[in-house]
Amino acid sequence: MNISIVLPSLVLLATPFTAGLLHRPFIVIAPLAIVFSGAFIAGKSGAWRLALARKPVAAIALDLLVTLIVQAILTAVLYAIGYGIAALVAGATPPAGVDATDAALVSVAVVAAVLGGFFKMKADGIAAAATPAGDAGDGPDASGIGDGDPYAPLIVETVELGADTIVMPVRIFALARKFADMPDPAETIRVLQATAFDDDSMFVRRMAYTALRFIGRSDVATVDVPALILRGLDDPHPWVRYDAVWAGDVAGLRDETFQARLAALAGDADPADTAAVPASDAAAQLRMRAARTLAKLKAG
C-alpha cells in the first residue's frame, strides 16, 4: 500500500463528509463532484486516451456525463453521511450559507486530488520499470473504457512506456512491432496519431516512428504518412529525428522536400566516413543516418 497515494485519496473522500458534518450548503456538492470526476479521469488516463483515439465525440461526451453523475452520487452520499451524523449528535439544523469555509473545503479537495495524481504517476513509473513490455494487460488502465478493443493492451503498454524514465531500446522495438503487426495499417497509424506521436515522452514518440518504419508504407489510405515523417524530422529529440529519417527511407520518401530536410540534418557529415559513430551519441548517429540516406537517394 502506497501511503503517498492513499493519504491524499482519504483526504479527498473526507471533504464531502466534512462538509456534511459542518452542515455546509448542499451546493458544495457540485464543485466537489467535479473535483472527484477529475481525479477519477486522471486515475484512468490511459483508458481515456484510448477513448479519444477510438470513440466518437458523442460517446466520449456520454462517458464524461456518466462519470460526473456517478461521482456526484458518491459525493452526495458522503455528504449525507456526515450530515446525518452531525444531526444525530447535535440535532437537526438547516445548512449554513455559502462562505469561505466552502471555498476552503473545495481547495483542500483540489490539492488532495492533484497530490494523489502526482504520486500515482510516480508509482506507475516505478512499476513500469519492472514490468516486461508484453505483460501490461493487468495494469491500472487495462479495464474500463476500451474493453474488447484490440488496441487496448497496446495503449496500456504505451502509457506505461511514457511513465518510465529509463527504457531499453528493445522494449521500444517490441511495442512498435506489436502496433505494426495489427491488420489495419491506417487504423494503427490513426491510433498512434491520437496517442503517441505527440506524447511528452521521447520513448513513446520513438516507438511511434519505429512502428511507422515497421509498417514501411507511405501510401496508407486516409493517412498522410509523409506529413507525419516530416513532422518527426522537427522533433526536439535527436533520437526521434533519427527514427523519423529511417521511417521515411523505408516508407519510400524520395521527394525534394524530404531530401532537403535530410541535407539540413546531415550537416557536414560524410556518408563515406567509415569511422565508427559512438552508439550513444544521438546527434552524431542522426547526422550519419541522414547523410547516408541522402547519398543513397541521390545515387538511386
mmCIF file of C-alpha atoms in Angstrom:
data_model
loop_
_atom_site.group_PDB
_atom_site.id
_atom_site.type_symbol
_atom_site.label_atom_id
_atom_site.label_comp_id
_atom_site.label_asym_id
_atom_site.label_seq_id
_atom_site.Cartn_x
_atom_site.Cartn_y
_atom_site.Cartn_z
ATOM 1 C CA MET A 1 0.000 0.000 0.000
ATOM 2 C CA ASN A 2 1.481 3.336 -1.085
ATOM 3 C CA ILE A 3 0.711 5.816 1.710
ATOM 4 C CA SER A 4 1.587 8.766 -0.545
ATOM 5 C CA ILE A 5 -1.381 7.794 -2.757
ATOM 6 C CA VAL A 6 -3.729 6.528 -0.050
ATOM 7 C CA LEU A 7 -3.440 9.607 2.191
ATOM 8 C CA PRO A 8 -4.472 12.204 -0.454
ATOM 9 C CA SER A 9 -7.287 9.860 -1.516
ATOM 10 C CA LEU A 10 -8.580 9.668 2.052
ATOM 11 C CA VAL A 11 -8.386 13.455 2.380
ATOM 12 C CA LEU A 12 -10.326 13.825 -0.878
ATOM 13 C CA LEU A 13 -13.019 11.422 0.329
ATOM 14 C CA ALA A 14 -13.177 13.255 3.655
ATOM 15 C CA THR A 15 -14.040 16.639 2.122
ATOM 16 C CA PRO A 16 -17.738 15.975 1.327
ATOM 17 C CA PHE A 17 -18.072 14.051 4.603
ATOM 18 C CA THR A 18 -16.665 17.070 6.458
ATOM 19 C CA ALA A 19 -18.964 19.396 4.515
ATOM 20 C CA GLY A 20 -21.894 17.353 5.769
ATOM 21 C CA LEU A 21 -20.609 17.325 9.351
ATOM 22 C CA LEU A 22 -20.344 21.108 9.260
ATOM 23 C CA HIS A 23 -23.813 21.446 7.699
ATOM 24 C CA ARG A 24 -22.394 23.296 4.711
ATOM 25 C CA PRO A 25 -24.908 24.215 1.971
ATOM 26 C CA PHE A 26 -25.949 21.464 -0.421
ATOM 27 C CA ILE A 27 -24.475 23.422 -3.358
ATOM 28 C CA VAL A 28 -20.953 22.493 -2.216
ATOM 29 C CA ILE A 29 -21.632 19.009 -3.584
ATOM 30 C CA ALA A 30 -21.403 20.365 -7.163
ATOM 31 C CA PRO A 31 -17.775 21.611 -7.157
ATOM 32 C CA LEU A 32 -16.681 18.622 -5.075
ATOM 33 C CA ALA A 33 -18.282 16.270 -7.615
ATOM 34 C CA ILE A 34 -16.310 17.994 -10.382
ATOM 35 C CA VAL A 35 -13.067 17.529 -8.420
ATOM 36 C CA PHE A 36 -13.932 13.866 -7.802
ATOM 37 C CA SER A 37 -14.599 13.409 -11.530
ATOM 38 C CA GLY A 38 -11.264 14.993 -12.436
ATOM 39 C CA ALA A 39 -9.431 12.725 -10.004
ATOM 40 C CA PHE A 40 -11.199 9.664 -11.408
ATOM 41 C CA ILE A 41 -10.402 10.597 -15.011
ATOM 42 C CA ALA A 42 -6.747 11.271 -14.131
ATOM 43 C CA GLY A 43 -6.540 7.873 -12.466
ATOM 44 C CA LYS A 44 -7.810 6.257 -15.662
ATOM 45 C CA SER A 45 -5.785 8.441 -18.034
ATOM 46 C CA GLY A 46 -4.713 5.567 -20.259
ATOM 47 C CA ALA A 47 -8.266 4.396 -20.762
ATOM 48 C CA TRP A 48 -9.453 7.929 -21.557
ATOM 49 C CA ARG A 49 -6.623 8.399 -24.066
ATOM 50 C CA LEU A 50 -7.758 5.199 -25.714
ATOM 51 C CA ALA A 51 -11.322 6.532 -25.781
ATOM 52 C CA LEU A 52 -10.149 9.696 -27.534
ATOM 53 C CA ALA A 53 -8.434 7.546 -30.141
ATOM 54 C CA ARG A 54 -11.239 5.068 -30.674
ATOM 55 C CA LYS A 55 -14.611 6.597 -29.756
ATOM 56 C CA PRO A 56 -16.764 9.260 -31.454
ATOM 57 C CA VAL A 57 -17.188 12.588 -29.701
ATOM 58 C CA ALA A 58 -20.776 11.799 -28.709
ATOM 59 C CA ALA A 59 -19.714 8.588 -26.961
ATOM 60 C CA ILE A 60 -16.927 10.369 -25.094
ATOM 61 C CA ALA A 61 -19.353 13.097 -24.009
ATOM 62 C CA LEU A 62 -21.716 10.409 -22.706
ATOM 63 C CA ASP A 63 -18.850 8.753 -20.799
ATOM 64 C CA LEU A 64 -17.981 12.098 -19.226
ATOM 65 C CA LEU A 65 -21.599 12.708 -18.256
ATOM 66 C CA VAL A 66 -21.910 9.255 -16.679
ATOM 67 C CA THR A 67 -18.648 9.784 -14.798
ATOM 68 C CA LEU A 68 -19.858 13.129 -13.453
ATOM 69 C CA ILE A 69 -23.201 11.643 -12.376
ATOM 70 C CA VAL A 70 -21.564 8.701 -10.604
ATOM 71 C CA GLN A 71 -19.084 10.955 -8.818
ATOM 72 C CA ALA A 72 -21.877 13.365 -7.864
ATOM 73 C CA ILE A 73 -23.794 10.476 -6.303
ATOM 74 C CA LEU A 74 -20.695 9.358 -4.393
ATOM 75 C CA THR A 75 -20.085 12.913 -3.190
ATOM 76 C CA ALA A 76 -23.717 13.316 -2.143
ATOM 77 C CA VAL A 77 -23.669 10.022 -0.214
ATOM 78 C CA LEU A 78 -20.537 11.031 1.708
ATOM 79 C CA TYR A 79 -22.071 14.444 2.402
ATOM 80 C CA ALA A 80 -25.299 12.821 3.615
ATOM 81 C CA ILE A 81 -23.406 10.501 5.965
ATOM 82 C CA GLY A 82 -21.595 13.448 7.550
ATOM 83 C CA TYR A 83 -24.789 15.496 7.693
ATOM 84 C CA GLY A 84 -26.674 12.635 9.317
ATOM 85 C CA ILE A 85 -24.026 12.039 11.967
ATOM 86 C CA ALA A 86 -23.993 15.744 12.840
ATOM 87 C CA ALA A 87 -27.789 15.762 13.079
ATOM 88 C CA LEU A 88 -27.758 12.767 15.430
ATOM 89 C CA VAL A 89 -25.127 14.320 17.680
ATOM 90 C CA ALA A 90 -26.120 17.983 17.697
ATOM 91 C CA GLY A 91 -29.669 17.913 16.431
ATOM 92 C CA ALA A 92 -31.062 18.856 13.048
ATOM 93 C CA THR A 93 -30.176 22.350 11.898
ATOM 94 C CA PRO A 94 -30.590 23.961 8.466
ATOM 95 C CA PRO A 95 -27.500 24.132 6.236
ATOM 96 C CA ALA A 96 -25.338 27.219 6.595
ATOM 97 C CA GLY A 97 -24.963 29.838 3.886
ATOM 98 C CA VAL A 98 -22.102 29.814 1.409
ATOM 99 C CA ASP A 99 -18.922 31.340 2.825
ATOM 100 C CA ALA A 100 -15.135 30.947 2.877
ATOM 101 C CA THR A 101 -15.420 27.565 4.579
ATOM 102 C CA ASP A 102 -16.844 26.067 1.407
ATOM 103 C CA ALA A 103 -14.052 27.524 -0.704
ATOM 104 C CA ALA A 104 -11.535 26.070 1.749
ATOM 105 C CA LEU A 105 -13.105 22.602 1.537
ATOM 106 C CA VAL A 106 -13.062 22.664 -2.268
ATOM 107 C CA SER A 107 -9.446 23.898 -2.231
ATOM 108 C CA VAL A 108 -8.425 21.037 0.054
ATOM 109 C CA ALA A 109 -10.139 18.595 -2.316
ATOM 110 C CA VAL A 110 -8.301 20.045 -5.324
ATOM 111 C CA VAL A 111 -4.913 19.850 -3.575
ATOM 112 C CA ALA A 112 -5.601 16.275 -2.462
ATOM 113 C CA ALA A 113 -6.617 15.257 -5.990
ATOM 114 C CA VAL A 114 -3.514 16.849 -7.529
ATOM 115 C CA LEU A 115 -1.162 15.281 -4.978
ATOM 116 C CA GLY A 116 -2.819 11.887 -5.342
ATOM 117 C CA GLY A 117 -2.480 12.046 -9.116
ATOM 118 C CA PHE A 118 1.151 13.150 -8.899
ATOM 119 C CA PHE A 119 2.158 10.335 -6.561
ATOM 120 C CA LYS A 120 0.208 7.801 -8.614
ATOM 121 C CA MET A 121 2.100 8.801 -11.758
ATOM 122 C CA LYS A 122 5.379 8.389 -9.886
ATOM 123 C CA ALA A 123 4.320 4.975 -8.610
ATOM 124 C CA ASP A 124 3.204 3.894 -12.087
ATOM 125 C CA GLY A 125 6.582 4.957 -13.475
ATOM 126 C CA ILE A 126 8.420 2.806 -10.923
ATOM 127 C CA ALA A 127 6.122 -0.138 -11.619
ATOM 128 C CA ALA A 128 6.595 0.209 -15.371
ATOM 129 C CA ALA A 129 10.362 -0.130 -14.987
ATOM 130 C CA ALA A 130 9.854 -3.611 -13.510
ATOM 131 C CA THR A 131 7.140 -4.752 -15.958
ATOM 132 C CA PRO A 132 8.003 -6.591 -19.205
ATOM 133 C CA ALA A 133 6.628 -4.891 -22.300
ATOM 134 C CA GLY A 134 4.289 -7.760 -23.045
ATOM 135 C CA ASP A 135 2.877 -8.034 -19.506
ATOM 136 C CA ALA A 136 0.633 -4.994 -19.287
ATOM 137 C CA GLY A 137 -2.848 -6.448 -19.549
ATOM 138 C CA ASP A 138 -3.477 -6.180 -15.806
ATOM 139 C CA GLY A 139 -2.287 -2.588 -15.487
ATOM 140 C CA PRO A 140 -4.361 0.124 -13.882
ATOM 141 C CA ASP A 141 -5.859 1.269 -17.178
ATOM 142 C CA ALA A 142 -6.466 -2.155 -18.696
ATOM 143 C CA SER A 143 -10.146 -2.098 -17.755
ATOM 144 C CA GLY A 144 -12.981 0.339 -18.293
ATOM 145 C CA ILE A 145 -13.127 2.377 -21.475
ATOM 146 C CA GLY A 146 -11.917 0.382 -24.488
ATOM 147 C CA ASP A 147 -12.702 -3.127 -23.152
ATOM 148 C CA GLY A 148 -12.639 -5.583 -26.057
ATOM 149 C CA ASP A 149 -10.745 -3.203 -28.322
ATOM 150 C CA PRO A 150 -7.706 -4.924 -29.891
ATOM 151 C CA TYR A 151 -5.627 -1.786 -29.380
ATOM 152 C CA ALA A 152 -6.451 -1.521 -25.661
ATOM 153 C CA PRO A 153 -3.496 -3.575 -24.345
ATOM 154 C CA LEU A 154 -1.123 -1.725 -26.670
ATOM 155 C CA ILE A 155 -2.353 1.634 -25.387
ATOM 156 C CA VAL A 156 -1.839 0.420 -21.822
ATOM 157 C CA GLU A 157 1.749 -0.521 -22.691
ATOM 158 C CA THR A 158 2.188 2.878 -24.350
ATOM 159 C CA VAL A 159 1.014 4.649 -21.186
ATOM 160 C CA GLU A 160 3.423 2.585 -19.085
ATOM 161 C CA LEU A 161 6.249 3.295 -21.530
ATOM 162 C CA GLY A 162 5.584 7.021 -21.249
ATOM 163 C CA ALA A 163 5.606 6.861 -17.448
ATOM 164 C CA ASP A 164 9.105 5.400 -17.331
ATOM 165 C CA THR A 165 12.301 7.431 -17.209
ATOM 166 C CA ILE A 166 14.729 4.712 -18.309
ATOM 167 C CA VAL A 167 13.779 2.439 -21.212
ATOM 168 C CA MET A 168 15.825 -0.150 -23.075
ATOM 169 C CA PRO A 169 15.558 0.114 -26.890
ATOM 170 C CA VAL A 170 14.366 -3.497 -27.132
ATOM 171 C CA ARG A 171 11.216 -2.516 -25.223
ATOM 172 C CA ILE A 172 10.513 0.299 -27.687
ATOM 173 C CA PHE A 173 11.037 -2.016 -30.655
ATOM 174 C CA ALA A 174 8.864 -4.781 -29.171
ATOM 175 C CA LEU A 175 5.899 -2.455 -28.677
ATOM 176 C CA ALA A 176 6.403 -0.864 -32.101
ATOM 177 C CA ARG A 177 6.330 -4.325 -33.667
ATOM 178 C CA LYS A 178 3.042 -5.113 -31.921
ATOM 179 C CA PHE A 179 1.480 -1.983 -33.406
ATOM 180 C CA ALA A 180 2.915 -2.684 -36.860
ATOM 181 C CA ASP A 181 1.584 -6.250 -36.819
ATOM 182 C CA MET A 182 -2.018 -5.085 -36.390
ATOM 183 C CA PRO A 183 -4.006 -5.950 -39.538
ATOM 184 C CA ASP A 184 -5.174 -2.428 -40.499
ATOM 185 C CA PRO A 185 -2.209 -0.048 -41.047
ATOM 186 C CA ALA A 186 -4.444 3.005 -41.480
ATOM 187 C CA GLU A 187 -6.274 2.383 -38.210
ATOM 188 C CA THR A 188 -2.986 1.654 -36.443
ATOM 189 C CA ILE A 189 -1.480 4.938 -37.580
ATOM 190 C CA ARG A 190 -4.621 6.827 -36.568
ATOM 191 C CA VAL A 191 -4.389 5.321 -33.076
ATOM 192 C CA LEU A 192 -0.711 6.287 -32.908
ATOM 193 C CA GLN A 193 -1.589 9.809 -34.059
ATOM 194 C CA ALA A 194 -4.067 10.137 -31.210
ATOM 195 C CA THR A 195 -1.902 8.589 -28.511
ATOM 196 C CA ALA A 196 1.799 8.512 -29.354
ATOM 197 C CA PHE A 197 3.240 10.865 -31.982
ATOM 198 C CA ASP A 198 2.678 13.946 -29.791
ATOM 199 C CA ASP A 199 3.326 12.295 -26.425
ATOM 200 C CA ASP A 200 5.530 14.144 -23.931
ATOM 201 C CA SER A 201 7.756 11.072 -23.624
ATOM 202 C CA MET A 202 10.573 10.742 -26.123
ATOM 203 C CA PHE A 203 10.350 6.956 -25.718
ATOM 204 C CA VAL A 204 6.718 6.933 -26.841
ATOM 205 C CA ARG A 205 7.471 9.132 -29.852
ATOM 206 C CA ARG A 206 10.387 6.844 -30.788
ATOM 207 C CA MET A 207 8.063 3.868 -30.564
ATOM 208 C CA ALA A 208 5.549 5.574 -32.869
ATOM 209 C CA TYR A 209 8.114 6.309 -35.571
ATOM 210 C CA THR A 210 9.632 2.852 -35.211
ATOM 211 C CA ALA A 211 6.164 1.376 -35.746
ATOM 212 C CA LEU A 212 5.821 3.586 -38.818
ATOM 213 C CA ARG A 213 9.123 2.179 -40.096
ATOM 214 C CA PHE A 214 7.973 -1.382 -39.476
ATOM 215 C CA ILE A 215 4.754 -0.662 -41.396
ATOM 216 C CA GLY A 216 7.009 0.571 -44.199
ATOM 217 C CA ARG A 217 4.465 2.324 -46.413
ATOM 218 C CA SER A 218 3.754 5.904 -47.409
ATOM 219 C CA ASP A 219 0.572 5.161 -49.368
ATOM 220 C CA VAL A 220 -1.686 4.249 -46.445
ATOM 221 C CA ALA A 221 -5.265 5.273 -47.230
ATOM 222 C CA THR A 222 -6.688 8.265 -45.314
ATOM 223 C CA VAL A 223 -3.363 8.870 -43.531
ATOM 224 C CA ASP A 224 -0.718 11.396 -44.617
ATOM 225 C CA VAL A 225 2.389 9.372 -43.776
ATOM 226 C CA PRO A 226 4.850 11.800 -45.444
ATOM 227 C CA ALA A 227 3.493 14.668 -43.323
ATOM 228 C CA LEU A 228 3.955 12.581 -40.170
ATOM 229 C CA ILE A 229 7.533 11.819 -41.122
ATOM 230 C CA LEU A 230 8.337 15.443 -41.916
ATOM 231 C CA ARG A 231 6.895 16.407 -38.540
ATOM 232 C CA GLY A 232 9.153 13.849 -36.893
ATOM 233 C CA LEU A 233 12.164 15.475 -38.526
ATOM 234 C CA ASP A 234 11.367 18.584 -36.450
ATOM 235 C CA ASP A 235 11.165 16.701 -33.146
ATOM 236 C CA PRO A 236 13.239 18.277 -30.353
ATOM 237 C CA HIS A 237 14.993 14.987 -29.563
ATOM 238 C CA PRO A 238 17.686 13.698 -31.977
ATOM 239 C CA TRP A 239 16.758 10.049 -31.450
ATOM 240 C CA VAL A 240 13.196 10.723 -32.583
ATOM 241 C CA ARG A 241 14.504 12.602 -35.628
ATOM 242 C CA TYR A 242 16.790 9.621 -36.285
ATOM 243 C CA ASP A 243 13.815 7.255 -36.238
ATOM 244 C CA ALA A 244 11.819 9.587 -38.488
ATOM 245 C CA VAL A 245 14.661 9.614 -41.044
ATOM 246 C CA TRP A 246 14.773 5.837 -41.019
ATOM 247 C CA ALA A 247 10.983 5.573 -41.276
ATOM 248 C CA GLY A 248 10.960 7.938 -44.243
ATOM 249 C CA ASP A 249 13.636 5.896 -46.005
ATOM 250 C CA VAL A 250 11.806 2.592 -45.500
ATOM 251 C CA ALA A 251 8.452 4.150 -46.453
ATOM 252 C CA GLY A 252 9.932 5.221 -49.772
ATOM 253 C CA LEU A 253 10.000 9.000 -49.456
ATOM 254 C CA ARG A 254 12.042 10.393 -52.329
ATOM 255 C CA ASP A 255 10.696 13.902 -52.912
ATOM 256 C CA GLU A 256 12.746 17.093 -52.864
ATOM 257 C CA THR A 257 11.280 18.259 -49.545
ATOM 258 C CA PHE A 258 12.418 15.092 -47.789
ATOM 259 C CA GLN A 259 15.868 15.302 -49.366
ATOM 260 C CA ALA A 260 16.245 18.957 -48.382
ATOM 261 C CA ARG A 261 15.402 18.088 -44.787
ATOM 262 C CA LEU A 262 17.906 15.243 -44.873
ATOM 263 C CA ALA A 263 20.591 17.624 -46.100
ATOM 264 C CA ALA A 264 19.862 20.021 -43.246
ATOM 265 C CA LEU A 265 20.029 17.211 -40.689
ATOM 266 C CA ALA A 266 23.192 15.717 -42.167
ATOM 267 C CA GLY A 267 25.156 18.955 -41.975
ATOM 268 C CA ASP A 268 28.760 18.284 -42.955
ATOM 269 C CA ALA A 269 28.652 14.564 -42.140
ATOM 270 C CA ASP A 270 30.461 12.448 -44.749
ATOM 271 C CA PRO A 271 28.411 9.380 -45.710
ATOM 272 C CA ALA A 272 31.589 7.660 -46.886
ATOM 273 C CA ASP A 273 33.258 8.024 -43.493
ATOM 274 C CA THR A 274 33.928 4.505 -42.195
ATOM 275 C CA ALA A 275 34.866 5.618 -38.685
ATOM 276 C CA ALA A 276 32.582 4.135 -36.069
ATOM 277 C CA VAL A 277 29.978 6.532 -34.725
ATOM 278 C CA PRO A 278 29.501 6.193 -30.954
ATOM 279 C CA ALA A 279 26.275 4.282 -30.391
ATOM 280 C CA SER A 280 25.254 6.596 -27.552
ATOM 281 C CA ASP A 281 25.827 9.837 -29.487
ATOM 282 C CA ALA A 282 22.329 10.600 -30.752
ATOM 283 C CA ALA A 283 23.307 13.753 -32.645
ATOM 284 C CA ALA A 284 26.174 12.023 -34.465
ATOM 285 C CA GLN A 285 24.029 8.992 -35.253
ATOM 286 C CA LEU A 286 21.341 11.290 -36.654
ATOM 287 C CA ARG A 287 23.781 13.178 -38.883
ATOM 288 C CA MET A 288 25.236 9.963 -40.278
ATOM 289 C CA ARG A 289 21.859 8.315 -40.835
ATOM 290 C CA ALA A 290 20.628 11.430 -42.678
ATOM 291 C CA ALA A 291 23.825 11.725 -44.736
ATOM 292 C CA ARG A 292 23.818 8.082 -45.813
ATOM 293 C CA THR A 293 20.106 8.100 -46.594
ATOM 294 C CA LEU A 294 20.520 11.236 -48.711
ATOM 295 C CA ALA A 295 23.515 9.757 -50.534
ATOM 296 C CA LYS A 296 21.525 6.596 -51.313
ATOM 297 C CA LEU A 297 18.615 8.620 -52.684
ATOM 298 C CA LYS A 298 20.858 10.739 -54.886
ATOM 299 C CA ALA A 299 22.671 7.663 -56.172
ATOM 300 C CA GLY A 300 19.425 5.853 -56.950
#
